Coordinates of C-alpha atoms and ligand atoms in Angstrom, one line a residue:
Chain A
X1 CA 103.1 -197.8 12.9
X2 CA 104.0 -195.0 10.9
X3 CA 101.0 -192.7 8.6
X4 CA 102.9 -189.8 7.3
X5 CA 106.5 -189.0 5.9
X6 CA 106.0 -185.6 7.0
X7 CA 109.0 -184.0 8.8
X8 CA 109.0 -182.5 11.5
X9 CA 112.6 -179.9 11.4
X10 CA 113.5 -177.1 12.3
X11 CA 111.9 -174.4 11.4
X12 CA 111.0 -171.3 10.7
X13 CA 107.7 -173.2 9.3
X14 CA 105.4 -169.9 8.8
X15 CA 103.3 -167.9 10.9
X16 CA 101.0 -170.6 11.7
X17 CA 103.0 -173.8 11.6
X18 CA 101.0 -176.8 10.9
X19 CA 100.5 -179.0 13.8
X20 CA 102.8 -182.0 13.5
X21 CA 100.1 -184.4 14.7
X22 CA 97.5 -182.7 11.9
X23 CA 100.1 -183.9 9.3
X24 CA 99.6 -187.5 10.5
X25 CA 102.9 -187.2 13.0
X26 CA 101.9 -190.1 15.7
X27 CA 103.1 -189.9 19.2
X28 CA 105.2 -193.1 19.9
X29 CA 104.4 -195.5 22.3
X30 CA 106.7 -197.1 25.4
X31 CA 110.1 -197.7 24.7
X32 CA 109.7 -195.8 21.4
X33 CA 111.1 -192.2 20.8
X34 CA 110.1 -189.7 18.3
X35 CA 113.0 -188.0 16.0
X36 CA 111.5 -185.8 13.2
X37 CA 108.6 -186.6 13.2
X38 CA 109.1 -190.4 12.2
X39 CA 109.1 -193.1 15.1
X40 CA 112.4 -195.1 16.3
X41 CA 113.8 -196.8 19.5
X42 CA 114.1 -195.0 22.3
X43 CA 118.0 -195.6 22.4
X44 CA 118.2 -194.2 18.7
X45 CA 115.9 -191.0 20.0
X46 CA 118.6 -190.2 23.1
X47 CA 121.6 -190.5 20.8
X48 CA 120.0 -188.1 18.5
X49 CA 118.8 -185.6 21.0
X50 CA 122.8 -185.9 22.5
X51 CA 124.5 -185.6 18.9
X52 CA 122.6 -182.5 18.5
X53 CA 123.0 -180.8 21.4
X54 CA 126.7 -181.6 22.3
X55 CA 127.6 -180.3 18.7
X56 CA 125.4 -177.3 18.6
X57 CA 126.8 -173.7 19.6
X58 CA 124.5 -172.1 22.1
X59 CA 122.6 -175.7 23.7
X60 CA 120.3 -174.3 26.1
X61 CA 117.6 -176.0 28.6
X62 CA 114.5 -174.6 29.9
X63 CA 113.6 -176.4 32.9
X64 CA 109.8 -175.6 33.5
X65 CA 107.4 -175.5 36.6
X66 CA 107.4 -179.2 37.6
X67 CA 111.1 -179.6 37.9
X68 CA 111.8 -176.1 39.2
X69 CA 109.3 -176.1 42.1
X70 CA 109.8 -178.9 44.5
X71 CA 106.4 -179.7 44.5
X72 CA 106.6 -183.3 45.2
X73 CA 109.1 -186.0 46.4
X74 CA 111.4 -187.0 43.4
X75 CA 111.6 -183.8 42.1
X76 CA 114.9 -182.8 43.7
X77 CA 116.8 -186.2 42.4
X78 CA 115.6 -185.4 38.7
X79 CA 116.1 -181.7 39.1
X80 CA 119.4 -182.6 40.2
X81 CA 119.8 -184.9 37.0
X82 CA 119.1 -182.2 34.5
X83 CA 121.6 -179.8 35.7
X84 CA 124.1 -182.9 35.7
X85 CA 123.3 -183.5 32.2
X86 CA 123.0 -179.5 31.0
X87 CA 126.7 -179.3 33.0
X88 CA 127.5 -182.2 30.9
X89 CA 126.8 -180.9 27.3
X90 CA 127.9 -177.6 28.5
X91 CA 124.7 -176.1 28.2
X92 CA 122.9 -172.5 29.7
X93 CA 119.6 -172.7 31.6
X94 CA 116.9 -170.3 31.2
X95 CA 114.3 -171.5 33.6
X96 CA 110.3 -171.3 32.7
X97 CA 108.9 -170.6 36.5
X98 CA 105.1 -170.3 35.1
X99 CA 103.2 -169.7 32.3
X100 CA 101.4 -166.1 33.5
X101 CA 101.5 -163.7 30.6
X102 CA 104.1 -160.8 31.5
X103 CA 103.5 -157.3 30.9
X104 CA 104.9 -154.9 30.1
X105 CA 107.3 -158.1 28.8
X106 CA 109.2 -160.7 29.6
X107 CA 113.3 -160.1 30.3
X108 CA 114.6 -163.2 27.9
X109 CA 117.6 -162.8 28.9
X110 CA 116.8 -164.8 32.5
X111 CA 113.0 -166.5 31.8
X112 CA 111.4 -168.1 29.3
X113 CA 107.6 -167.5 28.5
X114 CA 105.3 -169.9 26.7
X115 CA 103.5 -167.2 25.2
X116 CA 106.8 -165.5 23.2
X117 CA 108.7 -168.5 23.6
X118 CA 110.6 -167.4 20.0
X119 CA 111.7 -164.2 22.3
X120 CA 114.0 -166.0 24.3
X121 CA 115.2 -167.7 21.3
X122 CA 116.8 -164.7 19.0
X123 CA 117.5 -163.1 21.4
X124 CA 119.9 -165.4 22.8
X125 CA 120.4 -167.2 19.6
X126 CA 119.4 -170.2 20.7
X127 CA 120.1 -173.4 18.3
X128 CA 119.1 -176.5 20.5
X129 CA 116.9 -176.3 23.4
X130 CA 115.5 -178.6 25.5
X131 CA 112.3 -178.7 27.1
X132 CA 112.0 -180.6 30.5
X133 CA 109.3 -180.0 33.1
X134 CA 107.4 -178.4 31.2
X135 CA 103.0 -178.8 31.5
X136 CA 102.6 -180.5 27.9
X137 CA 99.3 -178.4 27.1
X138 CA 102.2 -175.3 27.6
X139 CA 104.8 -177.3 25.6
X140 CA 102.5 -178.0 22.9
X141 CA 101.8 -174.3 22.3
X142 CA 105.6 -173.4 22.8
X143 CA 107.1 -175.7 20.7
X144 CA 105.0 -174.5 18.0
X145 CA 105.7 -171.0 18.0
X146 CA 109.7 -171.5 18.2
X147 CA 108.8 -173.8 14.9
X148 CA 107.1 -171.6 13.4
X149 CA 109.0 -168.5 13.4
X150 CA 112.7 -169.7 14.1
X151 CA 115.3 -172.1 13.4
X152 CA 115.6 -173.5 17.0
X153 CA 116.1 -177.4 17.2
X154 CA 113.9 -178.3 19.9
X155 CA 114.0 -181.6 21.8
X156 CA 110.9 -182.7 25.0
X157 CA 111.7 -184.6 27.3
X158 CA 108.7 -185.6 28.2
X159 CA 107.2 -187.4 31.2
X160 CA 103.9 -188.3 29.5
X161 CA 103.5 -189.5 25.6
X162 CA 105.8 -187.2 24.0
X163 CA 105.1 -184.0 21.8
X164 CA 104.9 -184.6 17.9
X165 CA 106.0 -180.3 17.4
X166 CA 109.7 -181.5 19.1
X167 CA 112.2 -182.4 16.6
X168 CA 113.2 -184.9 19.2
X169 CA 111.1 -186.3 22.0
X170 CA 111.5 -188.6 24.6
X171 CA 108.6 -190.0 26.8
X172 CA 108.6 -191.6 30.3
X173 CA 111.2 -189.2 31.5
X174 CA 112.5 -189.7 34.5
X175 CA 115.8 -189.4 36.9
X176 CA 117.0 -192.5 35.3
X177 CA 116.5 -191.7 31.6
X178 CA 118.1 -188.4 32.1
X179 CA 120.8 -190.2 34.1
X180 CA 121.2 -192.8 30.9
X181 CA 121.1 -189.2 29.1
X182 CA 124.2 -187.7 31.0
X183 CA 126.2 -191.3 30.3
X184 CA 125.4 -191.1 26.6
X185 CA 126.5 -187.3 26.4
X186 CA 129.8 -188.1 28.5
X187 CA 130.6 -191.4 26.1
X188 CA 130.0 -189.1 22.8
X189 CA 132.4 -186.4 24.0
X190 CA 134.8 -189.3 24.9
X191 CA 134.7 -190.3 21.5
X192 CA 135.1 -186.8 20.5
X193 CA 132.1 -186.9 18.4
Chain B
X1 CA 98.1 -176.8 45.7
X2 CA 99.9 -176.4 48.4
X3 CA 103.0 -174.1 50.0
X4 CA 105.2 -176.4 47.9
X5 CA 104.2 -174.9 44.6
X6 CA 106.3 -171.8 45.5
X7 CA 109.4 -173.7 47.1
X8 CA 112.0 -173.9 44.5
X9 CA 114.2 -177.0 44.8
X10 CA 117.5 -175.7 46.2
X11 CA 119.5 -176.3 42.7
X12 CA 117.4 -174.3 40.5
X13 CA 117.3 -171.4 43.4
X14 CA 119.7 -169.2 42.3
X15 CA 119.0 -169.1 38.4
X16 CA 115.0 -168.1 39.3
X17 CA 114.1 -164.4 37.9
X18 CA 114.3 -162.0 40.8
X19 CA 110.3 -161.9 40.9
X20 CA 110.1 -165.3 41.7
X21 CA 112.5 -165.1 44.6
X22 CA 110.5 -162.3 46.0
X23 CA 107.8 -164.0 45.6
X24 CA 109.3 -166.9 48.0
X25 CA 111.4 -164.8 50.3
X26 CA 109.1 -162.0 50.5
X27 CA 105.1 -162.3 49.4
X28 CA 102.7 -163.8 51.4
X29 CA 103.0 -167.5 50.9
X30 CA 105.4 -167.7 53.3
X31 CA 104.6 -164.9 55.5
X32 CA 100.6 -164.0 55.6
X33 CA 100.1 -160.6 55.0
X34 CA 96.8 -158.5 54.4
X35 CA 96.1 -155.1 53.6
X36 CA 97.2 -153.3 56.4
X37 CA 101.0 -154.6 54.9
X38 CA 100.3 -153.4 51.8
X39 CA 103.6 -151.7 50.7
X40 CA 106.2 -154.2 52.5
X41 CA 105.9 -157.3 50.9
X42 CA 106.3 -159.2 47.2
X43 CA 102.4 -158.8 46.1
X44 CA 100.7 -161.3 44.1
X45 CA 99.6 -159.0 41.2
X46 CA 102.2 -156.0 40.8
X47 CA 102.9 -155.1 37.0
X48 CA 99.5 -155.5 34.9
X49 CA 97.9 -154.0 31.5
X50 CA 95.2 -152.0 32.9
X51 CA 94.2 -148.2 32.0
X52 CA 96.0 -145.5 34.8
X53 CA 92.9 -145.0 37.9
X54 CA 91.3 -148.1 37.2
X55 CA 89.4 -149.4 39.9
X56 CA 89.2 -153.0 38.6
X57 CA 93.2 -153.6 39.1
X58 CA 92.6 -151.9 42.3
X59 CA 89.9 -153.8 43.5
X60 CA 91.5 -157.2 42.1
X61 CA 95.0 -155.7 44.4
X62 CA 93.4 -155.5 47.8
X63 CA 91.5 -158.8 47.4
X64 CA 94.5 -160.5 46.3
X65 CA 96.4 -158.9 48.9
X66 CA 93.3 -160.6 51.4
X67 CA 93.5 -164.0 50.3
X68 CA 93.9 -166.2 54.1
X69 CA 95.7 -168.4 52.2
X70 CA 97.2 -167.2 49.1
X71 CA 99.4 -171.2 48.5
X72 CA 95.5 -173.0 48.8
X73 CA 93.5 -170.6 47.0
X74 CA 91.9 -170.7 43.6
X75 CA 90.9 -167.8 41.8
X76 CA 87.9 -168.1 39.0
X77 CA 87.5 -165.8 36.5
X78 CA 85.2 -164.5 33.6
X79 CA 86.0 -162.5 30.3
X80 CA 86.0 -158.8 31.1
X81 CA 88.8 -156.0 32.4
X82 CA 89.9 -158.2 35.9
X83 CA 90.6 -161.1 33.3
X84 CA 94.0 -158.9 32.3
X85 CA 95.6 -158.5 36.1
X86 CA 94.1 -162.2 37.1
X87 CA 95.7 -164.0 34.5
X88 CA 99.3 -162.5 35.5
X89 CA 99.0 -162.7 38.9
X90 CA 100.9 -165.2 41.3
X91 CA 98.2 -167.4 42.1
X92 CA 96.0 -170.3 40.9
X93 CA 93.6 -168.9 38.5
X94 CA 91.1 -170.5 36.2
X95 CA 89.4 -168.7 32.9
X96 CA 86.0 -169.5 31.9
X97 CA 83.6 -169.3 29.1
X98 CA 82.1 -165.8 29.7
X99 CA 79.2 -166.0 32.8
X100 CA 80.2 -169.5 33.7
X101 CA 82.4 -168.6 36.5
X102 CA 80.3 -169.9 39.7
X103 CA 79.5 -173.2 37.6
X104 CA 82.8 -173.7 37.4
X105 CA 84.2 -172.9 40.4
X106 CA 81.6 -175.5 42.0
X107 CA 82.7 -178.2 40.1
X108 CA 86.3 -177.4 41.0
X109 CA 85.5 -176.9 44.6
X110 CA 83.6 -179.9 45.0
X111 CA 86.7 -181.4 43.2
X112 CA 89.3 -180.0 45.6
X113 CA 87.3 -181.0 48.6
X114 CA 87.2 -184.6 47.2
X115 CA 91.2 -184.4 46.3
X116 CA 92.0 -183.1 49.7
X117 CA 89.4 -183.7 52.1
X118 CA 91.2 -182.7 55.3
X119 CA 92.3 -179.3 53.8
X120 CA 90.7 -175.7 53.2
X121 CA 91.3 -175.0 49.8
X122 CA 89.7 -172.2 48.7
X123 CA 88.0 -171.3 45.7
X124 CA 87.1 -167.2 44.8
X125 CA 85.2 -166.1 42.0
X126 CA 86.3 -162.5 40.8
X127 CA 84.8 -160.9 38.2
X128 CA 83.2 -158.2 36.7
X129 CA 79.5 -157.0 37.4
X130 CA 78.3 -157.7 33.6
X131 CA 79.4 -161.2 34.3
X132 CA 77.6 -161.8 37.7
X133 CA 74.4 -159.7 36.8
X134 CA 74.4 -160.3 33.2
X135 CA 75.6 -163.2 31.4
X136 CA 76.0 -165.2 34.9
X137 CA 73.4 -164.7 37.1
X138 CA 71.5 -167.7 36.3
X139 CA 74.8 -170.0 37.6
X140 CA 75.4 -167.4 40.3
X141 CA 72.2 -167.7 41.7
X142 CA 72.0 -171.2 41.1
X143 CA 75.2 -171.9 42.8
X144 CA 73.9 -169.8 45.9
X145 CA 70.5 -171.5 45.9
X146 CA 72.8 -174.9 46.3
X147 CA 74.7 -174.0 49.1
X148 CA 78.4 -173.8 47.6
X149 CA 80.6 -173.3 49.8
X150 CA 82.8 -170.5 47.4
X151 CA 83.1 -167.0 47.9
X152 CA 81.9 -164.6 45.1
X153 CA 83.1 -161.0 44.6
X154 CA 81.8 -158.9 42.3
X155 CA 84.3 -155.9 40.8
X156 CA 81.5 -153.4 40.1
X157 CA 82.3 -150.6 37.5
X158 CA 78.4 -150.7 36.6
X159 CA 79.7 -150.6 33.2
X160 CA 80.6 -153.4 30.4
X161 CA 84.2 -152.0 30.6
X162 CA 86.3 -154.6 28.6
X163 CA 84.5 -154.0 25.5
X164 CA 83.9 -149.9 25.1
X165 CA 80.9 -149.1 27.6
X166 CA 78.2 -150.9 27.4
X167 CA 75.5 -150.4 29.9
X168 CA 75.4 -153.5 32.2
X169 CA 72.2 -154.3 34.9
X170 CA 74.3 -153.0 37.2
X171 CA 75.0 -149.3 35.5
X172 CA 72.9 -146.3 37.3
X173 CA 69.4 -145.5 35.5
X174 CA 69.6 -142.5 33.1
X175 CA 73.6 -143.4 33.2
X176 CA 74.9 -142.6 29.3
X177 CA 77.9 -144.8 28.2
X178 CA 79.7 -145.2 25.0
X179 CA 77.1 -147.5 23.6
X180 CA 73.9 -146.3 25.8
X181 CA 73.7 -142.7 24.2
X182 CA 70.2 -141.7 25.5
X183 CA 70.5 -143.7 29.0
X184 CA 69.9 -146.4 31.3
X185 CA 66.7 -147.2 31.3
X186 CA 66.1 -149.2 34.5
X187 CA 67.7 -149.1 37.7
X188 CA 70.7 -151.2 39.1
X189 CA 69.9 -154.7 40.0
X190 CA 70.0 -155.3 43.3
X191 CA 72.1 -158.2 43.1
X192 CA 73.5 -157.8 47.1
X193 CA 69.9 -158.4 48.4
X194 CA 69.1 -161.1 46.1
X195 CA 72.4 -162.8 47.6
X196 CA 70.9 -163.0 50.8
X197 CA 67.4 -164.3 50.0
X198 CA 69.4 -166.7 47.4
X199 CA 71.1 -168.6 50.4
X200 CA 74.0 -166.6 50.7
X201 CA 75.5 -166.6 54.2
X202 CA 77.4 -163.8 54.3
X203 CA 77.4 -160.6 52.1
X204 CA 79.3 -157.2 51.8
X205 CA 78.9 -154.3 50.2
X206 CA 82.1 -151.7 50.1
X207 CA 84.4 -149.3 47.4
X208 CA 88.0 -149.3 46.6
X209 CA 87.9 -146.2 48.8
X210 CA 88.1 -148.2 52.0
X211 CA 91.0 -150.9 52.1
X212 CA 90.9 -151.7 55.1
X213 CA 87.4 -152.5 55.0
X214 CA 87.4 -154.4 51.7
X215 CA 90.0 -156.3 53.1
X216 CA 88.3 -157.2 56.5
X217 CA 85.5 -158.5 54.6
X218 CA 87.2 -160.3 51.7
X219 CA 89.0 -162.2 54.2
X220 CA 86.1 -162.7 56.7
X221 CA 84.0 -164.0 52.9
X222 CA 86.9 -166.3 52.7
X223 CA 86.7 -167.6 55.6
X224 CA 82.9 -168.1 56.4
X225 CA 82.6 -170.0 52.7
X226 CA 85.3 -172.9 54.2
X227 CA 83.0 -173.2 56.6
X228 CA 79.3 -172.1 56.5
X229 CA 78.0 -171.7 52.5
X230 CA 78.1 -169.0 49.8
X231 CA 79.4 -165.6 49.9
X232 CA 79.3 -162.4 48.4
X233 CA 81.6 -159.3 48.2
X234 CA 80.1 -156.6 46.1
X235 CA 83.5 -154.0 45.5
X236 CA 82.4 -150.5 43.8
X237 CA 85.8 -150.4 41.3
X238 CA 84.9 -147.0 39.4
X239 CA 86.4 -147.2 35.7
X240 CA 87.8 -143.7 34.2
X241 CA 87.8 -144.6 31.4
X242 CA 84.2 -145.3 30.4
X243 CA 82.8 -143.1 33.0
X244 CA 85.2 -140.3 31.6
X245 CA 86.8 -138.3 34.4
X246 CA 90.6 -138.0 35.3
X247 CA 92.1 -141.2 36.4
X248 CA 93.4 -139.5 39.7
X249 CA 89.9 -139.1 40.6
X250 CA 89.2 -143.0 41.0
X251 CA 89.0 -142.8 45.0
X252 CA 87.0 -139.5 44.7
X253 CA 84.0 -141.4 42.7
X254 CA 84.3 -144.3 45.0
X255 CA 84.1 -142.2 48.2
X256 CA 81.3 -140.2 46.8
X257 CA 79.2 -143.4 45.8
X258 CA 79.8 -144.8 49.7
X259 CA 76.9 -141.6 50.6
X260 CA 74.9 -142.8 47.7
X261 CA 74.6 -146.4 45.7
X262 CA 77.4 -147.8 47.9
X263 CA 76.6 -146.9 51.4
X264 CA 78.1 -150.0 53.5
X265 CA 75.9 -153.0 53.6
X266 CA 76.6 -156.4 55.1
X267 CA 73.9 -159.3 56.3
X268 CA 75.1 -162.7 57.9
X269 CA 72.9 -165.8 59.4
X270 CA 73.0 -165.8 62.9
X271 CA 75.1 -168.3 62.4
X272 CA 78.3 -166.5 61.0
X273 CA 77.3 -164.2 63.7
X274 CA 78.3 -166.9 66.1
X275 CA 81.4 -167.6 63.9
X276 CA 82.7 -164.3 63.6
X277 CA 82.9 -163.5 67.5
X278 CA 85.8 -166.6 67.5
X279 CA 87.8 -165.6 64.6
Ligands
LIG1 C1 79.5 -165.4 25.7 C2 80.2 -164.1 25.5 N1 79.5 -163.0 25.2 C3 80.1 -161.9 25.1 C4 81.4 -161.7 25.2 C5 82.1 -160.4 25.0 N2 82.5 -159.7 26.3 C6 83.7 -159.9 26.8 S1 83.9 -159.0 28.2 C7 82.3 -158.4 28.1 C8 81.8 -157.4 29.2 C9 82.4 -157.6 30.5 O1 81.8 -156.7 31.4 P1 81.9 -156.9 32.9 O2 81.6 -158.3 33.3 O3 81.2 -155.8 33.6 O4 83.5 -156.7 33.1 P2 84.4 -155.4 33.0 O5 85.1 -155.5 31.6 O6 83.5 -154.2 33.1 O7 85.4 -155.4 34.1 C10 81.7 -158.9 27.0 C11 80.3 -158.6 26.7 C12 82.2 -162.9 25.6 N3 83.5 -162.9 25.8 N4 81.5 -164.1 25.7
LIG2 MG1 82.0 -154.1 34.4

């Protein structure tokens, strides 16, 4: 089912970016990936999310709190699957350890911060990111504010139901989706795409 | 909630900010600390937004510094000045709507115990005196009269702080504040006895001038609450800013209000009596 034609790209989309999900943007269900706000396969959402990150310029992930803290079993295999598929593109890591407010700031140059997410962004001009691990209450807020005031591409990989404000998003993430992940990024390069 | 939470897994080690591996390698997750340490380890609250000499932060810094368990421990919070170090401090902490803080901390204690019934996990309300003897001292005394087995602590700058001086039920009489110009009119309540005949086991009364003793009792709070009921810390945290004198002087107010307002005062059932001698 699809009830808008609203886009979801990157931004900047204003000060107060519209919520994607108040502009009819519906989260897709199992199997189903989101890309721009309109619903496809899954399959069709990782290639997308792996065409834009192995041709972008500065790819970088942002691994947050539940992959970076080994606070359950399973969480070392698919931590160990995102650096394997950030090696893969080639991409930088800038880790998200919390979500506490940072004062005086944050340093951008090594964390992330939900709060001044857009921060991190310029400063390390930033075109694709990818957010894995990351609380989706947090996510929600995040992805927002790097839409609204920059032209970051921004791709969830999510381990719920997805995040309408991503310009890609793909749900039920787990080791073996972000292993499929790292076999579609290593075919694509093959083919020199 | 557990010492997992602050174990990175071994990949993502070595690209963690530096706080966060001081916060593993050397805070008190790993290693318990208390007061007495203060100084040597990775604290739990370091950097934070409040005024220079404020006696909240330094209140908030020797409880934090007294948790018994730091890993298990859940921190509840009200608006007001201790919501600015709290909220960036390393350590599970909950906001609520303003006065709401001992409602919510039983529903999330009662929740805990359910989740992990053969664990202490322990839940600490801290916040400021307009939201314990104000705004929340209906729930507070509600959630005494019930038995809940959380710990309380009140950061006392007898003074609505957070939003430009107030006067709060826990300001002196005749006291003048920004927005009391001609003076208290009534005195202080006394909140620390009505924790005792509102079923509180175990109750404290101290100043930020005494570490060693806020942290004795904090912990000691901690400890009775996994076991007995409801406690109560009452912490003097004198505020320069709203009671206008020089922000080195904090420790000077504090001591002075130990030989008046804030002599030392602690009750405990027979009971925690019992308890204490084997701890
Ligand atoms: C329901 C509600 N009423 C009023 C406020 C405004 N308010 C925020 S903090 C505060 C005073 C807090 O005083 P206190 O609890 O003594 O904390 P302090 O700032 O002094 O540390 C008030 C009235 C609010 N946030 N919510
Ligand atoms: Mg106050």
């Amino acid at each position: 089912m699809q009830i808008s034609n609203y886009k979801v790209t990157a931004g900047p989309e204003g000060f107060i970016a519209p919520s994607a999900a108040d502009m009819g943007v519906i989260l897709p269900n199992k199997g189903q990936a989101l890309v721009e706000g309109s619903i496809t396969s899954e399959n069709e959402g990782m290639d997308k999310a792996i065409e834009k990150l192995i041709s972008a310029k500065n790819p970088v992930f942002f691994p947050g709190p539940l992959v970076l803290w080994n606070w359950k079993d399973g969480v070392e295999e698919k931590a160990k699957a995102v650096i394997e598929l950030s090696k893969t593109i080639g991409a930088k890591i800038i880790p998200m350890p919390d979500y506490r407010p940072k004062y005086p700031m944050i340093n951008p140059e090594v964390e992330i911060n939900p709060n001044h997410p857009n921060l991190t962004i310029w400063h390390n001009k930033i075109d694709v990111c990818v957010f894995v691990g990351v609380h989706c209450h947090y996510a929600n807020v995040a992805l927002k504010i790097i839409r609204g005031g920059t032209d970051c591409y921004t791709i969830s990989l999510c381990a719920d139901a997805g995040h309408e404000d991503s310009m890609v998003s793909i749900r039920d993430i787990n080791t073996e989706k972000i292993n499929t992940l790292t076999e579609i990024a290593r075919q694509m390069k093959a083919r020199g795409k | 909630m557990s010492v997992r939470n602050i174990t990175p897994v071994k990949e993502f080690e070595d690209i963690l900010p530096k706080e966060y591996k001081d916060l593993v390698n050397k805070g008190p997750f790993n290693n318990k600390k208390s007061v007495d340490d203060l100084g040597t380890f990775k604290e739990i609250i370091e950097e934070h937004p409040h005024c220079a000499g404020c006696g909240v932060s330094l209140g908030i810094r020797l409880a934090l510094a007294s948790l018994p368990s730091p890993e298990d421990s859940l921190v509840v919070g009200t608006p007001g000045c201790s919501f600015f170090a709290l909220s960036q401090s390393a350590v599970n902490y909950s906001n609520t709507a303003f006065g709401n803080q001992n409602a919510v901390a039983t529903g999330l204690k009662r929740m805990l115990q359910i989740r992990y019934p053969d664990k202490h996990k322990d839940v600490i309300v801290m916040v400021g005196d307009g939201g314990i003897a104000d705004i929340g001292l209906d729930l507070t005394l509600h959630s005494w009269f019930r038995k809940e087995k959380i710990t309380t602590i009140m950061l006392d700058n007898e003074v609505y702080g957070n939003t430009g001086g107030q006067e709060s039920g826990m300001s002196m009489k005749g006291r003048v504040l920004n927005m009391a110009p001609t003076g208290k009119k009534f005195d202080k309540i006394p909140v620390f006895d009505m924790a005792e005949v509102s079923g509180c086991v175990y109750g404290a009364r101290v100043t930020v001038a005494n570490p060693k003793k806020v942290g004795q009792v904090v912990r000691n709070a901690i400890l009775i609450a996994r076991e007995i009921g409801p406690t109560y810390v009452q912490i003097f945290t004198p505020c320069p800013t709203n009671m206008k004198f020089p922000p080195d002087q904090t420790i000077k107010i504090a001591k002075e209000a130990q030989k008046d307002q804030y002599s030392y005062k602690e009750f405990m059932t027979d009971e925690v009596a019992e308890y204490l001698k084997n701890i």
